[in-house]
Amino acid sequence: MADQTVLEINLSALAHNYRALRSKLKATTKFLAVVKAQAYGHDPDPIIHKLDELGVDYYGVAYAQEGAQIRSTGTKKPILLLHPMPVHFDLIVAHNLEPSIYSLDLLREWTAYLRSKSIKRYPTHLKFNSGLNRLGVTHRDIDQLAEIFSNTDSIELLSVFSHLAASDDPDEAAYTREQMQRYDDFFADLVQKIDLSEKGSAESEVPANKPWRHLLNTSGVLNYPEGQHDMVRCGIGLYGYGNAPEKDLLLRPVAALKAPIVQLHHLQKGESVGYNRAYVCQHPCIIATLPLGHADGIPRIYGKKAGFVWINGQKAPIVGNVCMDMIMVDVTEIDCRYGDVAIIFDADHGAQSLAEAAGTISYELLTGLSKRIKRVITP
Ligand SMILES: *Cc1c(COP(=O)(O)O)cnc(C)c1O
């Protein structure tokens, strides 16, 4: 039962998904759980506690403030910061976040900052742009990179990684292979150029270990497990979505979004529903109002029958425009009453089918769910 709009978070589904993804990997491969954007809209606190218990090795976030929030859950695990910015350097160090350096500019600012604070061997990662063309250093930067890494003791280069552009798309397999090849070439070249022997600690003669490698996101793990290297970075799969119907079967959606019917309207032919009269009844109809709207993360694109909810096992289209705080659905053919619960998505009616009906993806629907929706944890 839902007496208000709730996002139920099922932690056993999270455990199932973690094990399903892990089962594709060698025992020695590290697992980074991507928990950016409020753990994909789920609520980081319970998710982190569960993932800590399950034994993930690393967390990944986009921005420094998110990293600070993850740190405040009490986790002691390392946190990879995917998008560090100079304005956040103090925050990064204060919360022991590990930045991913993606350009020569950023690398220079980061080493200058560390030097100014007399910080030595700060755990740092390097992101290589293998073809997503979003963030990352290129092969042309390699001599300058090697020179900086060889001559600084401010940084400990822990890993060199990259990110695939279309790991979920079988039609782009050739491009994915090309990205893998560029990443391999860059890594081999960089390691050869960095003078690792210089980086051994003074008291031992042993050279520092090579940086380790990671490339795959969820669809990478599911479609190209041979590219797993030393670690993988999974987000959407942990929350139960595999970006393809046959992959979805391996996973269980963690979140269920539910809202009660707060009012029913019996309307005559010609009467309209909602703002701008965007829906006009073509016959007598019954309309149910639900307490969630675009301020909760159901954008207007879901209106005008693009989106739908499930009530007593039947599909009810969203009619008219989505309001800020409410949607109206057509329940003319559905046996339902005041207080009955509408399912927007759940384990049986996945967020991806609703998102796809409106021309978007599960990631956007999940991460857009606003703080106003109450999160309820189920074991
Ligand atoms: C968001 C992100 C991921 C996680 O991707 P999923 O498809 O959700 O598994 C991994 N790596 C990077 C660099 C990311 O930005």
mmCIF file of C-alpha atoms and ligand atoms in Angstrom:
data_model
loop_
_atom_site.group_PDB
_atom_site.id
_atom_site.type_symbol
_atom_site.label_atom_id
_atom_site.label_comp_id
_atom_site.label_asym_id
_atom_site.label_seq_id
_atom_site.Cartn_x
_atom_site.Cartn_y
_atom_site.Cartn_z
ATOM 1 C CA MET A 1 0.000 0.000 0.000
ATOM 2 C CA ALA A 2 1.099 3.561 -0.665
ATOM 3 C CA ASP A 3 -0.654 6.366 1.221
ATOM 4 C CA GLN A 4 1.585 8.887 -0.518
ATOM 5 C CA THR A 5 3.939 8.856 -3.477
ATOM 6 C CA VAL A 6 6.861 6.575 -2.629
ATOM 7 C CA LEU A 7 9.967 5.181 -4.238
ATOM 8 C CA GLU A 8 10.452 1.736 -2.741
ATOM 9 C CA ILE A 9 14.054 0.578 -2.747
ATOM 10 C CA ASN A 10 14.560 -3.151 -2.633
ATOM 11 C CA LEU A 11 17.984 -3.984 -1.235
ATOM 12 C CA SER A 12 17.802 -7.707 -2.046
ATOM 13 C CA ALA A 13 17.377 -6.758 -5.709
ATOM 14 C CA LEU A 14 20.538 -4.666 -5.375
ATOM 15 C CA ALA A 15 22.381 -7.682 -3.942
ATOM 16 C CA HIS A 16 21.061 -9.869 -6.764
ATOM 17 C CA ASN A 17 22.282 -7.397 -9.409
ATOM 18 C CA TYR A 18 25.702 -7.060 -7.806
ATOM 19 C CA ARG A 19 26.123 -10.852 -7.823
ATOM 20 C CA ALA A 20 24.793 -11.144 -11.393
ATOM 21 C CA LEU A 21 27.336 -8.588 -12.647
ATOM 22 C CA ARG A 22 30.141 -10.068 -10.540
ATOM 23 C CA SER A 23 29.434 -13.489 -12.029
ATOM 24 C CA LYS A 24 30.630 -12.141 -15.412
ATOM 25 C CA LEU A 25 34.013 -11.220 -13.929
ATOM 26 C CA LYS A 26 37.197 -12.901 -12.788
ATOM 27 C CA ALA A 27 37.514 -13.108 -8.999
ATOM 28 C CA THR A 28 40.453 -10.702 -9.070
ATOM 29 C CA THR A 29 38.665 -7.937 -10.996
ATOM 30 C CA LYS A 30 37.774 -4.998 -8.793
ATOM 31 C CA PHE A 31 34.214 -3.682 -8.826
ATOM 32 C CA LEU A 32 33.501 0.058 -8.778
ATOM 33 C CA ALA A 33 29.877 0.918 -8.027
ATOM 34 C CA VAL A 34 28.807 4.119 -9.765
ATOM 35 C CA VAL A 35 26.665 6.063 -7.297
ATOM 36 C CA LYS A 36 26.542 9.485 -8.967
ATOM 37 C CA ALA A 37 23.305 11.494 -9.121
ATOM 38 C CA GLN A 38 21.986 10.264 -5.743
ATOM 39 C CA ALA A 39 22.799 6.652 -6.633
ATOM 40 C CA TYR A 40 20.860 7.010 -9.910
ATOM 41 C CA GLY A 41 17.988 8.636 -8.026
ATOM 42 C CA HIS A 42 17.679 5.875 -5.430
ATOM 43 C CA ASP A 43 19.151 7.533 -2.273
ATOM 44 C CA PRO A 44 22.844 6.972 -1.604
ATOM 45 C CA ASP A 45 22.641 6.190 2.121
ATOM 46 C CA PRO A 46 20.973 2.750 2.115
ATOM 47 C CA ILE A 47 22.568 1.881 -1.227
ATOM 48 C CA ILE A 48 26.092 2.552 0.090
ATOM 49 C CA HIS A 49 25.478 0.633 3.304
ATOM 50 C CA LYS A 50 24.304 -2.383 1.325
ATOM 51 C CA LEU A 51 27.104 -2.167 -1.242
ATOM 52 C CA ASP A 52 29.707 -1.856 1.525
ATOM 53 C CA GLU A 53 28.267 -5.030 3.053
ATOM 54 C CA LEU A 54 28.301 -6.782 -0.346
ATOM 55 C CA GLY A 55 31.988 -5.976 -0.686
ATOM 56 C CA VAL A 56 32.329 -3.574 -3.607
ATOM 57 C CA ASP A 57 35.872 -2.228 -3.931
ATOM 58 C CA TYR A 58 35.347 1.339 -5.078
ATOM 59 C CA TYR A 59 32.697 4.002 -5.528
ATOM 60 C CA GLY A 60 32.427 6.428 -8.420
ATOM 61 C CA VAL A 61 30.722 9.826 -8.488
ATOM 62 C CA ALA A 62 30.576 12.650 -11.014
ATOM 63 C CA TYR A 63 31.098 15.752 -8.845
ATOM 64 C CA ALA A 64 33.012 16.560 -5.676
ATOM 65 C CA GLN A 65 29.919 17.453 -3.639
ATOM 66 C CA GLU A 66 28.531 14.004 -4.404
ATOM 67 C CA GLY A 67 31.784 12.469 -3.241
ATOM 68 C CA ALA A 68 31.564 14.403 0.024
ATOM 69 C CA GLN A 69 28.012 13.133 0.477
ATOM 70 C CA ILE A 70 29.090 9.527 -0.172
ATOM 71 C CA ARG A 71 31.950 9.960 2.308
ATOM 72 C CA SER A 72 29.437 11.211 4.899
ATOM 73 C CA THR A 73 27.656 7.838 4.801
ATOM 74 C CA GLY A 74 30.707 6.595 6.701
ATOM 75 C CA THR A 75 32.154 4.402 3.976
ATOM 76 C CA LYS A 76 35.904 3.879 4.105
ATOM 77 C CA LYS A 77 36.171 2.693 0.492
ATOM 78 C CA PRO A 78 38.048 4.701 -2.099
ATOM 79 C CA ILE A 79 35.909 7.106 -4.140
ATOM 80 C CA LEU A 80 36.791 7.888 -7.758
ATOM 81 C CA LEU A 81 35.742 11.382 -8.762
ATOM 82 C CA LEU A 82 34.959 11.350 -12.475
ATOM 83 C CA HIS A 83 34.660 15.081 -13.001
ATOM 84 C CA PRO A 84 36.956 17.051 -10.686
ATOM 85 C CA MET A 85 37.143 20.828 -11.062
ATOM 86 C CA PRO A 86 39.815 23.168 -9.697
ATOM 87 C CA VAL A 87 37.244 25.047 -7.601
ATOM 88 C CA HIS A 88 36.670 21.785 -5.701
ATOM 89 C CA PHE A 89 40.309 20.813 -4.984
ATOM 90 C CA ASP A 90 39.981 21.616 -1.251
ATOM 91 C CA LEU A 91 36.817 19.543 -1.032
ATOM 92 C CA ILE A 92 38.524 16.673 -2.863
ATOM 93 C CA VAL A 93 41.387 16.547 -0.391
ATOM 94 C CA ALA A 94 39.160 17.119 2.659
ATOM 95 C CA HIS A 95 37.032 14.082 1.775
ATOM 96 C CA ASN A 96 39.829 11.928 0.456
ATOM 97 C CA LEU A 97 38.376 11.682 -3.065
ATOM 98 C CA GLU A 98 40.492 10.356 -5.938
ATOM 99 C CA PRO A 99 40.250 12.664 -8.949
ATOM 100 C CA SER A 100 40.218 11.503 -12.537
ATOM 101 C CA ILE A 101 42.457 13.867 -14.470
ATOM 102 C CA TYR A 102 41.178 14.340 -18.009
ATOM 103 C CA SER A 103 43.302 17.108 -19.544
ATOM 104 C CA LEU A 104 46.789 18.593 -19.454
ATOM 105 C CA ASP A 105 45.306 21.847 -18.127
ATOM 106 C CA LEU A 106 43.694 20.048 -15.231
ATOM 107 C CA LEU A 107 46.825 17.995 -14.569
ATOM 108 C CA ARG A 108 48.941 21.175 -14.319
ATOM 109 C CA GLU A 109 46.439 22.838 -11.981
ATOM 110 C CA TRP A 110 46.187 19.716 -9.834
ATOM 111 C CA THR A 111 49.951 19.238 -9.437
ATOM 112 C CA ALA A 112 50.414 22.973 -8.722
ATOM 113 C CA TYR A 113 47.705 22.781 -6.074
ATOM 114 C CA LEU A 114 49.220 19.696 -4.424
ATOM 115 C CA ARG A 115 52.654 21.325 -4.439
ATOM 116 C CA SER A 116 51.254 24.485 -2.825
ATOM 117 C CA LYS A 117 49.819 22.308 -0.040
ATOM 118 C CA SER A 118 52.974 20.182 0.217
ATOM 119 C CA ILE A 119 50.918 17.072 -0.454
ATOM 120 C CA LYS A 120 52.858 14.084 -1.777
ATOM 121 C CA ARG A 121 51.715 11.013 -3.719
ATOM 122 C CA TYR A 122 48.024 11.895 -3.803
ATOM 123 C CA PRO A 123 46.029 8.992 -5.331
ATOM 124 C CA THR A 124 45.074 10.166 -8.813
ATOM 125 C CA HIS A 125 43.627 8.571 -11.957
ATOM 126 C CA LEU A 126 44.080 9.460 -15.612
ATOM 127 C CA LYS A 127 41.217 9.386 -18.098
ATOM 128 C CA PHE A 128 41.996 8.656 -21.733
ATOM 129 C CA ASN A 129 39.590 9.793 -24.446
ATOM 130 C CA SER A 130 39.312 6.729 -26.680
ATOM 131 C CA GLY A 131 36.431 8.106 -28.751
ATOM 132 C CA LEU A 132 33.555 9.328 -26.612
ATOM 133 C CA ASN A 133 34.965 12.838 -27.061
ATOM 134 C CA ARG A 134 33.557 14.063 -23.777
ATOM 135 C CA LEU A 135 36.445 14.092 -21.274
ATOM 136 C CA GLY A 136 39.919 12.648 -21.520
ATOM 137 C CA VAL A 137 43.497 13.162 -22.612
ATOM 138 C CA THR A 138 44.473 12.114 -26.132
ATOM 139 C CA HIS A 139 47.407 10.205 -27.542
ATOM 140 C CA ARG A 140 48.869 13.524 -28.748
ATOM 141 C CA ASP A 141 49.278 14.577 -25.101
ATOM 142 C CA ILE A 142 51.424 11.570 -24.264
ATOM 143 C CA ASP A 143 54.900 13.156 -24.198
ATOM 144 C CA GLN A 144 53.802 16.015 -21.973
ATOM 145 C CA LEU A 145 51.920 13.606 -19.717
ATOM 146 C CA ALA A 146 54.912 11.307 -19.391
ATOM 147 C CA GLU A 147 57.134 14.269 -18.600
ATOM 148 C CA ILE A 148 54.821 15.557 -15.857
ATOM 149 C CA PHE A 149 54.229 12.127 -14.289
ATOM 150 C CA SER A 150 57.930 11.311 -14.374
ATOM 151 C CA ASN A 151 58.885 14.537 -12.630
ATOM 152 C CA THR A 152 56.268 14.985 -9.931
ATOM 153 C CA ASP A 153 56.122 13.401 -6.512
ATOM 154 C CA SER A 154 52.784 15.092 -5.796
ATOM 155 C CA ILE A 155 50.799 12.389 -7.538
ATOM 156 C CA GLU A 156 50.532 8.645 -7.311
ATOM 157 C CA LEU A 157 49.072 7.530 -10.633
ATOM 158 C CA LEU A 158 46.763 4.689 -9.572
ATOM 159 C CA SER A 159 44.957 3.946 -12.806
ATOM 160 C CA VAL A 160 44.621 4.853 -16.455
ATOM 161 C CA PHE A 161 41.104 4.358 -17.729
ATOM 162 C CA SER A 162 38.694 5.085 -20.550
ATOM 163 C CA HIS A 163 34.951 4.995 -21.245
ATOM 164 C CA LEU A 164 33.073 3.373 -24.119
ATOM 165 C CA ALA A 165 30.655 5.344 -26.295
ATOM 166 C CA ALA A 166 28.291 2.571 -27.418
ATOM 167 C CA SER A 167 28.873 -0.566 -25.365
ATOM 168 C CA ASP A 168 25.103 -1.221 -25.407
ATOM 169 C CA ASP A 169 24.800 -1.072 -29.205
ATOM 170 C CA PRO A 170 25.649 -4.238 -31.181
ATOM 171 C CA ASP A 171 25.636 -2.168 -34.402
ATOM 172 C CA GLU A 172 28.598 -0.202 -33.040
ATOM 173 C CA ALA A 173 30.728 -3.229 -32.081
ATOM 174 C CA ALA A 174 33.433 -2.236 -34.568
ATOM 175 C CA TYR A 175 33.709 1.207 -32.984
ATOM 176 C CA THR A 176 33.871 -0.334 -29.513
ATOM 177 C CA ARG A 177 36.736 -2.599 -30.638
ATOM 178 C CA GLU A 178 38.484 0.442 -32.080
ATOM 179 C CA GLN A 179 38.159 2.250 -28.733
ATOM 180 C CA MET A 180 39.596 -0.802 -26.963
ATOM 181 C CA GLN A 181 42.545 -0.834 -29.354
ATOM 182 C CA ARG A 182 43.251 2.907 -28.931
ATOM 183 C CA TYR A 183 43.124 2.489 -25.156
ATOM 184 C CA ASP A 184 45.539 -0.473 -25.296
ATOM 185 C CA ASP A 185 47.954 1.470 -27.499
ATOM 186 C CA PHE A 186 47.825 4.563 -25.306
ATOM 187 C CA PHE A 187 48.394 2.564 -22.141
ATOM 188 C CA ALA A 188 51.347 0.610 -23.541
ATOM 189 C CA ASP A 189 52.935 3.803 -24.827
ATOM 190 C CA LEU A 190 52.387 5.772 -21.615
ATOM 191 C CA VAL A 191 53.752 3.089 -19.317
ATOM 192 C CA GLN A 192 56.813 2.751 -21.517
ATOM 193 C CA LYS A 193 57.357 6.526 -21.429
ATOM 194 C CA ILE A 194 56.826 7.136 -17.718
ATOM 195 C CA ASP A 195 59.979 6.425 -15.835
ATOM 196 C CA LEU A 196 58.516 4.049 -13.260
ATOM 197 C CA SER A 197 61.848 3.285 -11.645
ATOM 198 C CA GLU A 198 62.033 6.917 -10.477
ATOM 199 C CA LYS A 199 58.804 6.444 -8.605
ATOM 200 C CA GLY A 200 59.915 3.648 -6.286
ATOM 201 C CA SER A 201 59.921 4.651 -2.648
ATOM 202 C CA ALA A 202 63.291 5.835 -1.375
ATOM 203 C CA GLU A 203 63.786 3.069 1.174
ATOM 204 C CA SER A 204 63.083 0.183 -1.234
ATOM 205 C CA GLU A 205 64.650 -0.423 -4.625
ATOM 206 C CA VAL A 206 61.358 -1.849 -5.905
ATOM 207 C CA PRO A 207 59.727 0.222 -8.661
ATOM 208 C CA ALA A 208 56.160 1.352 -8.075
ATOM 209 C CA ASN A 209 53.515 -0.858 -9.619
ATOM 210 C CA LYS A 210 52.120 -0.043 -13.011
ATOM 211 C CA PRO A 211 48.872 1.878 -12.925
ATOM 212 C CA TRP A 212 45.914 -0.442 -13.245
ATOM 213 C CA ARG A 213 43.251 -0.299 -15.936
ATOM 214 C CA HIS A 214 39.480 -0.064 -16.313
ATOM 215 C CA LEU A 215 37.193 0.500 -19.270
ATOM 216 C CA LEU A 216 33.809 -1.188 -18.911
ATOM 217 C CA ASN A 217 30.468 0.191 -17.717
ATOM 218 C CA THR A 218 27.415 -2.060 -17.233
ATOM 219 C CA SER A 219 26.839 -2.812 -20.919
ATOM 220 C CA GLY A 220 30.574 -3.271 -21.335
ATOM 221 C CA VAL A 221 30.524 -5.985 -18.663
ATOM 222 C CA LEU A 222 27.495 -7.652 -20.251
ATOM 223 C CA ASN A 223 28.717 -7.443 -23.871
ATOM 224 C CA TYR A 224 32.539 -7.300 -23.736
ATOM 225 C CA PRO A 225 33.636 -9.043 -20.504
ATOM 226 C CA GLU A 226 37.007 -9.782 -22.150
ATOM 227 C CA GLY A 227 37.782 -6.051 -21.733
ATOM 228 C CA GLN A 228 37.448 -6.099 -17.941
ATOM 229 C CA HIS A 229 41.146 -5.472 -17.142
ATOM 230 C CA ASP A 230 41.670 -4.743 -13.417
ATOM 231 C CA MET A 231 38.327 -3.108 -12.559
ATOM 232 C CA VAL A 232 34.871 -2.407 -13.993
ATOM 233 C CA ARG A 233 32.563 0.560 -13.310
ATOM 234 C CA CYS A 234 28.895 -0.375 -13.100
ATOM 235 C CA GLY A 235 25.972 1.951 -12.509
ATOM 236 C CA ILE A 236 22.671 1.172 -14.220
ATOM 237 C CA GLY A 237 23.100 -2.613 -13.916
ATOM 238 C CA LEU A 238 23.266 -2.399 -10.132
ATOM 239 C CA TYR A 239 19.897 -0.671 -10.183
ATOM 240 C CA GLY A 240 18.450 -3.434 -12.347
ATOM 241 C CA TYR A 241 18.685 -2.359 -15.981
ATOM 242 C CA GLY A 242 20.812 -3.961 -18.687
ATOM 243 C CA ASN A 243 20.052 -1.718 -21.682
ATOM 244 C CA ALA A 244 18.635 -4.672 -23.667
ATOM 245 C CA PRO A 245 15.627 -6.954 -23.071
ATOM 246 C CA GLU A 246 17.709 -10.156 -22.796
ATOM 247 C CA LYS A 247 20.157 -8.454 -20.392
ATOM 248 C CA ASP A 248 17.303 -7.038 -18.298
ATOM 249 C CA LEU A 249 16.297 -10.649 -17.569
ATOM 250 C CA LEU A 250 19.532 -11.168 -15.610
ATOM 251 C CA LEU A 251 18.766 -8.215 -13.347
ATOM 252 C CA ARG A 252 16.011 -6.983 -11.023
ATOM 253 C CA PRO A 253 14.847 -3.371 -10.845
ATOM 254 C CA VAL A 254 15.689 -2.030 -7.386
ATOM 255 C CA ALA A 255 13.196 0.847 -7.337
ATOM 256 C CA ALA A 256 9.394 0.851 -7.539
ATOM 257 C CA LEU A 257 7.544 4.155 -7.908
ATOM 258 C CA LYS A 258 3.977 4.150 -6.579
ATOM 259 C CA ALA A 259 1.270 6.720 -5.959
ATOM 260 C CA PRO A 260 -2.290 6.486 -4.608
ATOM 261 C CA ILE A 261 -5.383 7.607 -6.507
ATOM 262 C CA VAL A 262 -6.372 10.799 -4.674
ATOM 263 C CA GLN A 263 -9.524 11.626 -6.658
ATOM 264 C CA LEU A 264 -11.715 10.208 -9.445
ATOM 265 C CA HIS A 265 -13.643 12.331 -11.954
ATOM 266 C CA HIS A 266 -16.602 11.083 -13.994
ATOM 267 C CA LEU A 267 -16.635 13.250 -17.116
ATOM 268 C CA GLN A 268 -18.999 13.604 -20.047
ATOM 269 C CA LYS A 269 -18.096 13.552 -23.726
ATOM 270 C CA GLY A 270 -16.561 16.958 -24.607
ATOM 271 C CA GLU A 271 -15.248 17.739 -21.109
ATOM 272 C CA SER A 272 -11.527 18.380 -20.876
ATOM 273 C CA VAL A 273 -8.729 17.351 -18.508
ATOM 274 C CA GLY A 274 -5.942 19.544 -17.126
ATOM 275 C CA TYR A 275 -4.079 22.641 -18.275
ATOM 276 C CA ASN A 276 -4.760 23.996 -21.742
ATOM 277 C CA ARG A 277 -7.543 21.428 -22.066
ATOM 278 C CA ALA A 278 -4.962 19.131 -23.652
ATOM 279 C CA TYR A 279 -7.248 16.088 -23.367
ATOM 280 C CA VAL A 280 -10.876 16.157 -24.368
ATOM 281 C CA CYS A 281 -13.067 13.125 -23.581
ATOM 282 C CA GLN A 282 -14.426 11.576 -26.789
ATOM 283 C CA HIS A 283 -16.969 9.616 -24.713
ATOM 284 C CA PRO A 284 -17.914 9.529 -21.041
ATOM 285 C CA CYS A 285 -14.721 8.778 -19.157
ATOM 286 C CA ILE A 286 -13.288 8.276 -15.678
ATOM 287 C CA ILE A 287 -10.098 10.129 -14.829
ATOM 288 C CA ALA A 288 -7.899 9.444 -11.782
ATOM 289 C CA THR A 289 -5.580 12.053 -10.291
ATOM 290 C CA LEU A 290 -2.183 10.933 -8.926
ATOM 291 C CA PRO A 291 0.099 12.981 -6.656
ATOM 292 C CA LEU A 292 3.231 13.295 -8.757
ATOM 293 C CA GLY A 293 4.204 15.641 -11.539
ATOM 294 C CA HIS A 294 7.057 17.291 -13.362
ATOM 295 C CA ALA A 295 8.502 18.656 -10.112
ATOM 296 C CA ASP A 296 8.881 15.016 -9.011
ATOM 297 C CA GLY A 297 10.699 13.986 -12.171
ATOM 298 C CA ILE A 298 7.878 13.026 -14.519
ATOM 299 C CA PRO A 299 8.488 15.538 -17.336
ATOM 300 C CA ARG A 300 5.790 16.814 -19.675
ATOM 301 C CA ILE A 301 7.084 14.490 -22.383
ATOM 302 C CA TYR A 302 5.182 11.700 -20.547
ATOM 303 C CA GLY A 303 1.869 13.522 -21.002
ATOM 304 C CA LYS A 304 -0.646 13.282 -23.840
ATOM 305 C CA LYS A 305 -0.741 9.477 -23.662
ATOM 306 C CA ALA A 306 3.012 8.991 -24.259
ATOM 307 C CA GLY A 307 3.373 7.636 -20.720
ATOM 308 C CA PHE A 308 1.228 5.299 -18.650
ATOM 309 C CA VAL A 309 0.855 3.770 -15.201
ATOM 310 C CA TRP A 310 -0.440 0.413 -13.976
ATOM 311 C CA ILE A 311 -3.564 0.187 -11.815
ATOM 312 C CA ASN A 312 -4.884 -3.187 -10.647
ATOM 313 C CA GLY A 313 -2.851 -4.861 -13.375
ATOM 314 C CA GLN A 314 -4.140 -2.671 -16.197
ATOM 315 C CA LYS A 315 -2.483 0.061 -18.185
ATOM 316 C CA ALA A 316 -3.805 3.600 -17.671
ATOM 317 C CA PRO A 317 -2.489 6.275 -20.074
ATOM 318 C CA ILE A 318 -1.432 9.684 -18.749
ATOM 319 C CA VAL A 319 -3.887 12.101 -20.328
ATOM 320 C CA GLY A 320 -3.448 15.811 -20.965
ATOM 321 C CA ASN A 321 -0.437 17.763 -19.778
ATOM 322 C CA VAL A 322 1.676 16.668 -16.826
ATOM 323 C CA CYS A 323 1.205 19.270 -14.059
ATOM 324 C CA MET A 324 3.900 20.346 -11.614
ATOM 325 C CA ASP A 325 2.494 18.227 -8.780
ATOM 326 C CA MET A 326 0.002 15.871 -10.403
ATOM 327 C CA ILE A 327 -0.844 13.707 -13.380
ATOM 328 C CA MET A 328 -4.231 12.511 -14.547
ATOM 329 C CA VAL A 329 -4.719 9.032 -15.997
ATOM 330 C CA ASP A 330 -7.619 7.496 -17.881
ATOM 331 C CA VAL A 331 -9.169 4.663 -15.858
ATOM 332 C CA THR A 332 -12.461 4.392 -17.762
ATOM 333 C CA GLU A 333 -11.881 0.692 -18.472
ATOM 334 C CA ILE A 334 -10.282 -0.120 -15.111
ATOM 335 C CA ASP A 335 -12.044 -1.324 -11.974
ATOM 336 C CA CYS A 336 -10.507 0.954 -9.344
ATOM 337 C CA ARG A 337 -11.393 3.308 -6.524
ATOM 338 C CA TYR A 338 -10.114 6.112 -4.349
ATOM 339 C CA GLY A 339 -6.936 5.031 -2.505
ATOM 340 C CA ASP A 340 -5.977 2.289 -4.947
ATOM 341 C CA VAL A 341 -2.294 2.327 -5.793
ATOM 342 C CA ALA A 342 -0.938 3.206 -9.217
ATOM 343 C CA ILE A 343 2.425 1.710 -10.163
ATOM 344 C CA ILE A 344 4.493 4.033 -12.312
ATOM 345 C CA PHE A 345 7.229 1.415 -12.572
ATOM 346 C CA ASP A 346 8.366 -1.568 -10.524
ATOM 347 C CA ALA A 347 10.146 -4.898 -10.920
ATOM 348 C CA ASP A 348 7.449 -6.233 -13.274
ATOM 349 C CA HIS A 349 6.874 -3.007 -15.195
ATOM 350 C CA GLY A 350 10.402 -1.679 -15.583
ATOM 351 C CA ALA A 351 11.314 1.984 -15.786
ATOM 352 C CA GLN A 352 12.882 1.361 -19.201
ATOM 353 C CA SER A 353 9.541 0.512 -20.867
ATOM 354 C CA LEU A 354 7.935 3.706 -19.554
ATOM 355 C CA ALA A 355 11.015 5.763 -20.486
ATOM 356 C CA GLU A 356 11.198 4.259 -23.965
ATOM 357 C CA ALA A 357 7.502 4.926 -24.569
ATOM 358 C CA ALA A 358 8.285 8.622 -24.113
ATOM 359 C CA GLY A 359 11.449 8.485 -26.240
ATOM 360 C CA THR A 360 14.000 8.502 -23.425
ATOM 361 C CA ILE A 361 16.032 6.025 -21.344
ATOM 362 C CA SER A 362 15.838 4.478 -17.868
ATOM 363 C CA TYR A 363 18.869 6.534 -16.734
ATOM 364 C CA GLU A 364 17.005 9.801 -17.300
ATOM 365 C CA LEU A 365 13.777 8.690 -15.646
ATOM 366 C CA LEU A 366 15.578 7.326 -12.549
ATOM 367 C CA THR A 367 18.067 10.152 -12.020
ATOM 368 C CA GLY A 368 15.365 12.783 -12.511
ATOM 369 C CA LEU A 369 13.251 11.598 -9.562
ATOM 370 C CA SER A 370 13.219 14.520 -7.165
ATOM 371 C CA LYS A 371 13.945 14.660 -3.464
ATOM 372 C CA ARG A 372 10.257 15.340 -2.807
ATOM 373 C CA ILE A 373 9.430 11.674 -3.363
ATOM 374 C CA LYS A 374 9.705 9.723 -0.132
ATOM 375 C CA ARG A 375 12.215 6.863 -0.311
ATOM 376 C CA VAL A 376 11.173 3.692 1.523
ATOM 377 C CA ILE A 377 13.633 0.872 2.064
ATOM 378 C CA THR A 378 12.456 -2.716 1.723
ATOM 379 C CA PRO A 379 14.820 -5.568 2.663
HETATM 380 C C1 LIG B 1 28.208 6.943 -15.462
HETATM 381 C C2 LIG B 1 29.478 6.268 -15.809
HETATM 382 C C3 LIG B 1 29.617 4.870 -15.683
HETATM 383 C C4 LIG B 1 28.450 3.950 -15.359
HETATM 384 O O1 LIG B 1 27.758 3.617 -16.542
HETATM 385 P P1 LIG B 1 26.516 2.594 -16.522
HETATM 386 O O2 LIG B 1 26.108 2.507 -17.954
HETATM 387 O O3 LIG B 1 25.464 3.235 -15.667
HETATM 388 O O4 LIG B 1 27.007 1.312 -15.955
HETATM 389 C C5 LIG B 1 30.872 4.319 -15.865
HETATM 390 N N1 LIG B 1 31.942 5.089 -16.204
HETATM 391 C C6 LIG B 1 31.830 6.429 -16.381
HETATM 392 C C7 LIG B 1 33.035 7.210 -16.773
HETATM 393 C C8 LIG B 1 30.602 7.058 -16.202
HETATM 394 O O5 LIG B 1 30.506 8.380 -16.405
#
